PDB file of C-alpha atoms in Angstrom:
ATOM      1  CA  MET C   1      31.829  28.668 -17.823  1.00  0.00           C
ATOM      2  CA  GLU C   2      28.701  26.719 -18.809  1.00  0.00           C
ATOM      3  CA  LEU C   3      27.938  29.261 -21.546  1.00  0.00           C
ATOM      4  CA  MET C   4      31.443  28.909 -22.959  1.00  0.00           C
ATOM      5  CA  VAL C   5      31.134  25.107 -23.048  1.00  0.00           C
ATOM      6  CA  HIS C   6      27.836  25.386 -24.948  1.00  0.00           C
ATOM      7  CA  ALA C   7      29.412  27.871 -27.352  1.00  0.00           C
ATOM      8  CA  LYS C   8      32.336  25.522 -28.004  1.00  0.00           C
ATOM      9  CA  HIS C   9      30.014  22.586 -28.721  1.00  0.00           C
ATOM     10  CA  MET C  10      27.889  24.679 -31.082  1.00  0.00           C
ATOM     11  CA  PHE C  11      30.999  25.891 -32.880  1.00  0.00           C
ATOM     12  CA  HIS C  12      32.223  22.320 -33.374  1.00  0.00           C
ATOM     13  CA  LEU C  13      28.783  21.264 -34.636  1.00  0.00           C
ATOM     14  CA  ARG C  14      28.752  24.118 -37.131  1.00  0.00           C
ATOM     15  CA  ILE C  15      32.181  23.155 -38.469  1.00  0.00           C
ATOM     16  CA  PHE C  16      31.027  19.542 -38.856  1.00  0.00           C
ATOM     17  CA  LEU C  17      27.872  20.546 -40.744  1.00  0.00           C
ATOM     18  CA  PHE C  18      29.807  22.873 -43.026  1.00  0.00           C
ATOM     19  CA  MET C  19      32.451  20.257 -43.868  1.00  0.00           C
ATOM     20  CA  PHE C  20      29.739  17.640 -44.484  1.00  0.00           C
ATOM     21  CA  TRP C  21      27.975  20.005 -46.877  1.00  0.00           C
ATOM     22  CA  LEU C  22      31.238  20.908 -48.613  1.00  0.00           C
ATOM     23  CA  PHE C  23      32.302  17.324 -49.262  1.00  0.00           C
ATOM     24  CA  SER C  24      28.767  16.325 -50.282  1.00  0.00           C
ATOM     25  CA  SER C  25      28.719  19.127 -52.846  1.00  0.00           C
ATOM     26  CA  LEU C  26      32.116  18.156 -54.230  1.00  0.00           C
ATOM     27  CA  ARG C  27      31.101  14.522 -54.484  1.00  0.00           C
ATOM     28  CA  LEU C  28      27.550  14.872 -55.833  1.00  0.00           C
ATOM     29  CA  ASN C  29      27.732  17.949 -58.039  1.00  0.00           C
ATOM     30  CA  ARG C  30      28.627  17.106 -61.672  1.00  0.00           C
ATOM     31  CA  LEU C  31      27.551  20.331 -63.381  1.00  0.00           C
ATOM     32  CA  PRO C  32      30.035  21.244 -66.184  1.00  0.00           C
ATOM     33  CA  MET C  33      31.267  24.817 -66.101  1.00  0.00           C
ATOM     34  CA  LYS C  34      33.019  26.978 -68.688  1.00  0.00           C
ATOM     35  CA  CYS C  35      35.440  29.628 -67.511  1.00  0.00           C
ATOM     36  CA  TYR C  36      38.127  31.797 -69.039  1.00  0.00           C
ATOM     37  CA  ARG C  37      41.693  30.648 -68.403  1.00  0.00           C
ATOM     38  CA  PRO C  38      44.666  32.844 -69.336  1.00  0.00           C
ATOM     39  CA  SER C  39      47.261  31.089 -71.438  1.00  0.00           C
ATOM     40  CA  TRP C  40      50.019  31.769 -68.930  1.00  0.00           C
ATOM     41  CA  ILE C  41      48.341  29.797 -66.096  1.00  0.00           C
ATOM     42  CA  SER C  42      47.650  26.077 -65.990  1.00  0.00           C
ATOM     43  CA  LEU C  43      44.221  24.603 -65.288  1.00  0.00           C
ATOM     44  CA  GLN C  44      45.391  22.882 -62.087  1.00  0.00           C
ATOM     45  CA  THR C  45      46.853  26.138 -60.771  1.00  0.00           C
ATOM     46  CA  LEU C  46      43.649  28.029 -61.544  1.00  0.00           C
ATOM     47  CA  ILE C  47      41.468  25.420 -59.816  1.00  0.00           C
ATOM     48  CA  THR C  48      43.760  25.422 -56.780  1.00  0.00           C
ATOM     49  CA  PHE C  49      43.644  29.219 -56.594  1.00  0.00           C
ATOM     50  CA  GLU C  50      39.831  29.250 -56.870  1.00  0.00           C
ATOM     51  CA  ASN C  51      39.464  26.640 -54.127  1.00  0.00           C
ATOM     52  CA  ILE C  52      41.811  28.525 -51.808  1.00  0.00           C
ATOM     53  CA  MET C  53      39.998  31.829 -52.368  1.00  0.00           C
ATOM     54  CA  CYS C  54      36.648  30.117 -51.805  1.00  0.00           C
ATOM     55  CA  LEU C  55      37.850  28.716 -48.480  1.00  0.00           C
ATOM     56  CA  VAL C  56      39.284  32.109 -47.461  1.00  0.00           C
ATOM     57  CA  LEU C  57      35.943  33.768 -48.231  1.00  0.00           C
ATOM     58  CA  VAL C  58      33.908  31.158 -46.356  1.00  0.00           C
ATOM     59  CA  ILE C  59      36.259  31.180 -43.361  1.00  0.00           C
ATOM     60  CA  SER C  60      36.136  34.994 -43.188  1.00  0.00           C
ATOM     61  CA  ILE C  61      32.320  34.921 -43.141  1.00  0.00           C
ATOM     62  CA  ILE C  62      32.249  32.258 -40.427  1.00  0.00           C
ATOM     63  CA  THR C  63      34.917  34.147 -38.472  1.00  0.00           C
ATOM     64  CA  VAL C  64      32.816  37.315 -38.332  1.00  0.00           C
ATOM     65  CA  ASP C  65      29.817  35.314 -37.100  1.00  0.00           C
ATOM     66  CA  ILE C  66      31.934  33.632 -34.431  1.00  0.00           C
ATOM     67  CA  ILE C  67      33.466  36.955 -33.330  1.00  0.00           C
ATOM     68  CA  ILE C  68      30.035  38.549 -32.858  1.00  0.00           C
ATOM     69  CA  MET C  69      28.760  35.460 -31.043  1.00  0.00           C
ATOM     70  CA  THR C  70      31.823  35.437 -28.769  1.00  0.00           C
ATOM     71  CA  ILE C  71      31.463  39.143 -27.931  1.00  0.00           C
ATOM     72  CA  LEU C  72      27.808  38.676 -26.991  1.00  0.00           C
ATOM     73  CA  ILE C  73      28.463  35.546 -24.925  1.00  0.00           C
ATOM     74  CA  LEU C  74      31.399  37.065 -23.027  1.00  0.00           C
ATOM     75  CA  THR C  75      29.398  40.231 -22.313  1.00  0.00           C
ATOM     76  CA  SER C  76      26.512  38.070 -21.070  1.00  0.00           C
ATOM     77  CA  ILE C  77      28.940  36.363 -18.705  1.00  0.00           C
ATOM     78  CA  GLN C  78      29.993  39.778 -17.389  1.00  0.00           C
ATOM     79  CA  PHE C  79      26.346  40.661 -16.716  1.00  0.00           C
ATOM     80  CA  LYS C  80      25.998  37.318 -14.935  1.00  0.00           C
ATOM     81  CA  MET C  81      28.978  38.241 -12.746  1.00  0.00           C
ATOM     82  CA  VAL C  82      27.336  41.575 -11.867  1.00  0.00           C
ATOM     83  CA  SER C  83      24.141  39.686 -11.035  1.00  0.00           C
ATOM     84  CA  ALA C  84      25.995  37.301  -8.720  1.00  0.00           C
ATOM     85  CA  GLU C  85      27.832  40.224  -7.127  1.00  0.00           C
ATOM     86  CA  MET C  86      24.544  42.022  -6.542  1.00  0.00           C
ATOM     87  CA  GLU C  87      22.980  38.977  -4.897  1.00  0.00           C
ATOM     88  CA  ALA C  88      25.960  38.630  -2.548  1.00  0.00           C
ATOM     89  CA  LEU C  89      26.155  42.365  -1.872  1.00  0.00           C
ATOM     90  CA  PHE C  90      25.171  42.267   1.797  1.00  0.00           C
ATOM     91  CA  THR C  91      26.588  38.881   2.786  1.00  0.00           C
ATOM     92  CA  CYS C  92      29.485  40.568   4.571  1.00  0.00           C
ATOM     93  CA  ALA C  93      26.954  42.310   6.852  1.00  0.00           C
ATOM     94  CA  TYR C  94      26.541  39.018   8.697  1.00  0.00           C
ATOM     95  CA  SER C  95      30.277  38.712   9.319  1.00  0.00           C
ATOM     96  CA  GLU C  96      31.751  39.461  12.717  1.00  0.00           C
ATOM     97  CA  THR C  97      34.473  41.561  11.047  1.00  0.00           C
ATOM     98  CA  TYR C  98      31.907  43.576   9.087  1.00  0.00           C
ATOM     99  CA  VAL C  99      32.633  47.259   8.571  1.00  0.00           C
ATOM    100  CA  ASP C 100      30.527  49.812   6.729  1.00  0.00           C
ATOM    101  CA  LYS C 101      33.372  50.542   4.348  1.00  0.00           C
ATOM    102  CA  ASP C 102      33.252  46.993   2.909  1.00  0.00           C
ATOM    103  CA  ILE C 103      29.709  47.363   1.566  1.00  0.00           C
ATOM    104  CA  LYS C 104      30.404  50.845   0.205  1.00  0.00           C
ATOM    105  CA  GLN C 105      33.395  49.533  -1.732  1.00  0.00           C
ATOM    106  CA  LYS C 106      31.362  46.612  -3.095  1.00  0.00           C
ATOM    107  CA  ILE C 107      28.560  48.941  -4.215  1.00  0.00           C
ATOM    108  CA  LYS C 108      31.013  51.293  -5.927  1.00  0.00           C
ATOM    109  CA  ARG C 109      32.733  48.415  -7.713  1.00  0.00           C
ATOM    110  CA  LEU C 110      29.381  46.973  -8.778  1.00  0.00           C
ATOM    111  CA  ILE C 111      28.099  50.305 -10.152  1.00  0.00           C
ATOM    112  CA  ASP C 112      31.350  50.937 -12.045  1.00  0.00           C
ATOM    113  CA  HIS C 113      31.246  47.427 -13.521  1.00  0.00           C
ATOM    114  CA  HIS C 114      27.614  47.784 -14.579  1.00  0.00           C
ATOM    115  CA  ASN C 115      28.183  51.240 -16.099  1.00  0.00           C
ATOM    116  CA  PHE C 116      31.108  49.879 -18.094  1.00  0.00           C
ATOM    117  CA  LEU C 117      28.962  47.034 -19.446  1.00  0.00           C
ATOM    118  CA  LEU C 118      26.163  49.414 -20.441  1.00  0.00           C
ATOM    119  CA  ASP C 119      28.656  51.613 -22.298  1.00  0.00           C
ATOM    120  CA  PHE C 120      30.157  48.553 -23.967  1.00  0.00           C
ATOM    121  CA  ALA C 121      26.682  47.371 -25.019  1.00  0.00           C
ATOM    122  CA  ASP C 122      26.123  50.768 -26.614  1.00  0.00           C
ATOM    123  CA  ILE C 123      29.409  50.415 -28.517  1.00  0.00           C
ATOM    124  CA  ILE C 124      28.326  46.975 -29.781  1.00  0.00           C
ATOM    125  CA  ASN C 125      25.056  48.426 -31.037  1.00  0.00           C
ATOM    126  CA  LYS C 126      26.718  51.351 -32.797  1.00  0.00           C
ATOM    127  CA  THR C 127      29.272  49.037 -34.413  1.00  0.00           C
ATOM    128  CA  PHE C 128      27.018  46.281 -35.749  1.00  0.00           C
ATOM    129  CA  THR C 129      23.552  47.842 -36.018  1.00  0.00           C
ATOM    130  CA  MET C 130      23.597  48.680 -39.756  1.00  0.00           C
ATOM    131  CA  SER C 131      25.469  45.489 -40.638  1.00  0.00           C
ATOM    132  CA  LEU C 132      22.731  43.488 -38.936  1.00  0.00           C
ATOM    133  CA  VAL C 133      20.113  45.130 -41.170  1.00  0.00           C
ATOM    134  CA  VAL C 134      21.999  43.903 -44.251  1.00  0.00           C
ATOM    135  CA  TYR C 135      22.528  40.486 -42.657  1.00  0.00           C
ATOM    136  CA  ILE C 136      18.824  40.025 -41.888  1.00  0.00           C
ATOM    137  CA  GLY C 137      18.030  41.059 -45.468  1.00  0.00           C
ATOM    138  CA  ASN C 138      20.438  38.379 -46.710  1.00  0.00           C
ATOM    139  CA  VAL C 139      18.857  35.765 -44.443  1.00  0.00           C
ATOM    140  CA  VAL C 140      15.344  36.555 -45.701  1.00  0.00           C
ATOM    141  CA  THR C 141      16.524  36.536 -49.328  1.00  0.00           C
ATOM    142  CA  LEU C 142      18.411  33.243 -49.009  1.00  0.00           C
ATOM    143  CA  LEU C 143      15.539  31.489 -47.265  1.00  0.00           C
ATOM    144  CA  CYS C 144      13.001  32.767 -49.795  1.00  0.00           C
ATOM    145  CA  ILE C 145      15.035  31.907 -52.922  1.00  0.00           C
ATOM    146  CA  TYR C 146      16.218  28.482 -51.844  1.00  0.00           C
ATOM    147  CA  MET C 147      12.818  27.409 -50.511  1.00  0.00           C
ATOM    148  CA  TYR C 148      11.283  28.462 -53.815  1.00  0.00           C
ATOM    149  CA  HIS C 149      13.972  26.640 -55.799  1.00  0.00           C
ATOM    150  CA  LEU C 150      13.463  23.573 -53.621  1.00  0.00           C
ATOM    151  CA  SER C 151       9.705  23.615 -54.260  1.00  0.00           C
ATOM    152  CA  THR C 152      10.211  23.632 -58.052  1.00  0.00           C
ATOM    153  CA  MET C 153      12.228  20.414 -58.088  1.00  0.00           C
ATOM    154  CA  THR C 154      10.434  17.291 -59.253  1.00  0.00           C
ATOM    155  CA  THR C 155      13.202  14.792 -58.476  1.00  0.00           C
ATOM    156  CA  PHE C 156      15.646  14.331 -55.627  1.00  0.00           C
ATOM    157  CA  SER C 157      19.157  15.356 -56.685  1.00  0.00           C
ATOM    158  CA  SER C 158      22.346  16.961 -55.437  1.00  0.00           C
ATOM    159  CA  TYR C 159      20.670  20.350 -55.876  1.00  0.00           C
ATOM    160  CA  THR C 160      17.966  19.275 -53.456  1.00  0.00           C
ATOM    161  CA  ILE C 161      20.624  18.478 -50.857  1.00  0.00           C
ATOM    162  CA  ARG C 162      22.301  21.820 -51.545  1.00  0.00           C
ATOM    163  CA  ASP C 163      19.071  23.783 -51.084  1.00  0.00           C
ATOM    164  CA  ILE C 164      18.202  21.961 -47.862  1.00  0.00           C
ATOM    165  CA  PHE C 165      21.665  22.560 -46.421  1.00  0.00           C
ATOM    166  CA  VAL C 166      21.660  26.250 -47.372  1.00  0.00           C
ATOM    167  CA  VAL C 167      18.291  26.766 -45.640  1.00  0.00           C
ATOM    168  CA  LEU C 168      19.310  24.806 -42.528  1.00  0.00           C
ATOM    169  CA  LEU C 169      22.770  26.373 -42.200  1.00  0.00           C
ATOM    170  CA  THR C 170      21.379  29.873 -42.746  1.00  0.00           C
ATOM    171  CA  LEU C 171      18.864  29.352 -39.937  1.00  0.00           C
ATOM    172  CA  TYR C 172      21.472  27.671 -37.754  1.00  0.00           C
ATOM    173  CA  GLY C 173      23.954  30.536 -38.145  1.00  0.00           C
ATOM    174  CA  PHE C 174      21.295  33.182 -37.534  1.00  0.00           C
ATOM    175  CA  ILE C 175      20.007  31.487 -34.374  1.00  0.00           C
ATOM    176  CA  VAL C 176      23.276  30.286 -32.840  1.00  0.00           C
ATOM    177  CA  CYS C 177      25.522  33.263 -33.653  1.00  0.00           C
ATOM    178  CA  TYR C 178      23.027  36.102 -33.291  1.00  0.00           C
ATOM    179  CA  CYS C 179      19.536  35.466 -31.896  1.00  0.00           C
ATOM    180  CA  TRP C 180      20.354  33.149 -28.980  1.00  0.00           C
ATOM    181  CA  PRO C 181      23.427  35.116 -27.708  1.00  0.00           C
ATOM    182  CA  ALA C 182      21.559  38.439 -28.080  1.00  0.00           C
ATOM    183  CA  GLN C 183      18.544  37.018 -26.209  1.00  0.00           C
ATOM    184  CA  ASN C 184      20.795  35.801 -23.401  1.00  0.00           C
ATOM    185  CA  PHE C 185      22.584  39.178 -23.475  1.00  0.00           C
ATOM    186  CA  GLY C 186      19.394  41.039 -22.519  1.00  0.00           C
ATOM    187  CA  ASP C 187      18.123  38.357 -20.137  1.00  0.00           C
ATOM    188  CA  GLU C 188      21.276  38.411 -18.011  1.00  0.00           C
ATOM    189  CA  ASN C 189      20.977  42.179 -17.632  1.00  0.00           C
ATOM    190  CA  GLU C 190      17.363  41.793 -16.470  1.00  0.00           C
ATOM    191  CA  ASN C 191      18.436  39.112 -13.969  1.00  0.00           C
ATOM    192  CA  ILE C 192      20.357  41.791 -12.048  1.00  0.00           C
ATOM    193  CA  ARG C 193      17.004  43.144 -10.867  1.00  0.00           C
ATOM    194  CA  VAL C 194      16.027  39.709  -9.522  1.00  0.00           C
ATOM    195  CA  SER C 195      19.387  39.363  -7.781  1.00  0.00           C
ATOM    196  CA  ALA C 196      18.920  42.769  -6.154  1.00  0.00           C
ATOM    197  CA  TYR C 197      15.596  41.603  -4.725  1.00  0.00           C
ATOM    198  CA  PHE C 198      17.097  38.427  -3.274  1.00  0.00           C
ATOM    199  CA  ALA C 199      19.945  40.492  -1.791  1.00  0.00           C
ATOM    200  CA  LYS C 200      17.284  42.062   0.498  1.00  0.00           C
ATOM    201  CA  TRP C 201      18.571  45.575  -0.127  1.00  0.00           C
ATOM    202  CA  TYR C 202      15.407  46.977   1.466  1.00  0.00           C
ATOM    203  CA  GLU C 203      16.660  45.774   4.859  1.00  0.00           C
ATOM    204  CA  TYR C 204      19.622  48.161   4.609  1.00  0.00           C
ATOM    205  CA  PRO C 205      18.194  51.697   4.212  1.00  0.00           C
ATOM    206  CA  ASN C 206      21.659  53.274   4.366  1.00  0.00           C
ATOM    207  CA  TYR C 207      22.509  51.742   0.987  1.00  0.00           C
ATOM    208  CA  SER C 208      19.093  51.613  -0.661  1.00  0.00           C
ATOM    209  CA  LYS C 209      19.713  54.781  -2.686  1.00  0.00           C
ATOM    210  CA  SER C 210      22.753  53.300  -4.430  1.00  0.00           C
ATOM    211  CA  VAL C 211      20.998  50.006  -5.183  1.00  0.00           C
ATOM    212  CA  LEU C 212      17.915  51.810  -6.486  1.00  0.00           C
ATOM    213  CA  MET C 213      20.148  53.798  -8.826  1.00  0.00           C
ATOM    214  CA  VAL C 214      21.348  50.558 -10.409  1.00  0.00           C
ATOM    215  CA  MET C 215      17.790  49.220 -10.661  1.00  0.00           C
ATOM    216  CA  LYS C 216      16.610  52.486 -12.213  1.00  0.00           C
ATOM    217  CA  ARG C 217      19.106  52.103 -15.035  1.00  0.00           C
ATOM    218  CA  LEU C 218      17.782  48.595 -15.628  1.00  0.00           C
ATOM    219  CA  ASP C 219      14.419  50.128 -16.561  1.00  0.00           C
ATOM    220  CA  LEU C 220      16.031  51.448 -19.735  1.00  0.00           C
ATOM    221  CA  GLY C 221      16.893  47.909 -20.799  1.00  0.00           C
ATOM    222  CA  ILE C 222      19.569  46.903 -23.281  1.00  0.00           C
ATOM    223  CA  SER C 223      19.329  44.919 -26.469  1.00  0.00           C
ATOM    224  CA  ILE C 224      21.115  44.376 -29.751  1.00  0.00           C
ATOM    225  CA  SER C 225      19.154  46.063 -32.513  1.00  0.00           C
ATOM    226  CA  ALA C 226      19.293  46.011 -36.297  1.00  0.00           C
ATOM    227  CA  GLY C 227      19.261  49.640 -37.372  1.00  0.00           C
ATOM    228  CA  GLY C 228      16.890  50.520 -34.556  1.00  0.00           C
ATOM    229  CA  ILE C 229      14.172  48.647 -36.482  1.00  0.00           C
ATOM    230  CA  ALA C 230      14.128  45.300 -34.705  1.00  0.00           C
ATOM    231  CA  LYS C 231      15.714  43.785 -31.625  1.00  0.00           C
ATOM    232  CA  ILE C 232      17.861  40.727 -32.247  1.00  0.00           C
ATOM    233  CA  ASN C 233      16.373  37.912 -30.160  1.00  0.00           C
ATOM    234  CA  MET C 234      14.488  34.651 -30.577  1.00  0.00           C
ATOM    235  CA  GLU C 235      11.235  36.486 -31.251  1.00  0.00           C
ATOM    236  CA  THR C 236      12.863  38.324 -34.149  1.00  0.00           C
ATOM    237  CA  CYS C 237      14.137  34.988 -35.458  1.00  0.00           C
ATOM    238  CA  LEU C 238      10.554  33.736 -35.726  1.00  0.00           C
ATOM    239  CA  LYS C 239       9.497  36.987 -37.412  1.00  0.00           C
ATOM    240  CA  VAL C 240      12.312  36.659 -39.964  1.00  0.00           C
ATOM    241  CA  VAL C 241      11.273  33.084 -40.780  1.00  0.00           C
ATOM    242  CA  ARG C 242       7.647  34.202 -41.073  1.00  0.00           C
ATOM    243  CA  LEU C 243       8.672  37.062 -43.381  1.00  0.00           C
ATOM    244  CA  ALA C 244      10.704  34.706 -45.586  1.00  0.00           C
ATOM    245  CA  MET C 245       7.750  32.309 -45.756  1.00  0.00           C
ATOM    246  CA  SER C 246       5.449  35.179 -46.747  1.00  0.00           C
ATOM    247  CA  TYR C 247       7.744  36.223 -49.606  1.00  0.00           C
ATOM    248  CA  TYR C 248       8.118  32.592 -50.654  1.00  0.00           C
ATOM    249  CA  THR C 249       4.336  32.101 -50.698  1.00  0.00           C
ATOM    250  CA  PHE C 250       3.870  35.268 -52.750  1.00  0.00           C
ATOM    251  CA  LEU C 251       6.594  34.243 -55.217  1.00  0.00           C
ATOM    252  CA  LYS C 252       5.153  30.734 -55.525  1.00  0.00           C
ATOM    253  CA  SER C 253       1.612  31.939 -56.138  1.00  0.00           C
ATOM    254  CA  ALA C 254       2.800  34.567 -58.649  1.00  0.00           C
ATOM    255  CA  THR C 255       4.788  32.050 -60.714  1.00  0.00           C
ATOM    256  CA  ASP C 256       2.084  29.365 -60.566  1.00  0.00           C
ATOM    257  CA  GLU C 257      -0.375  31.746 -62.187  1.00  0.00           C
TER     258      GLU C 257
END
């Protein structure tokens, strides 16, 4: 529940920042533009159509980011539920109405739940892995180009505001919709091992084999990867920023010469 509240607040903040940037651009930008207009369509109709299509495009991009973020957050919550279930695995052993069948059913349900989540994580990777490679390439390119363009400006103008907002919103979207949820995704899976320890499974040798089977699968680890090249997490976020800065520095030094 706490994760969902944070996600909602971040989503609202992103909408606010986007709308602020949109209205600032419309108000400050005075660059004249020539475009072809067919004789059978009026200028007002053409402008309205262009604005609608622009909003549809932007909303579709944001929607994909939000969908991926939501999938990762909800899956993280499921791993958190498995972790809590693991920690409370042997609590019924202290009950006066305890029967051996209760623990066996809990272990079976826990293993089935965890296996389902691991399979689902594999589906997520297979679905988005190549798209994430392209997305990271876009992030590096945007950061590099707009930082370079920002460094060439001698006066503060509407273009300066545009460049700053593009850099900040690109980083914000990459961190909030991808890196942070993916980092939490893997961390919650690792927390199952900690919960198993606090469940004191070693005090119940009759069930240790089943618990060890779950812990053995945790050794494989899960993560969201971009084409099998890099794991999507906060460390990768720093590497992407460092890579963009390296390209920017190279481009700046090459043009200055």
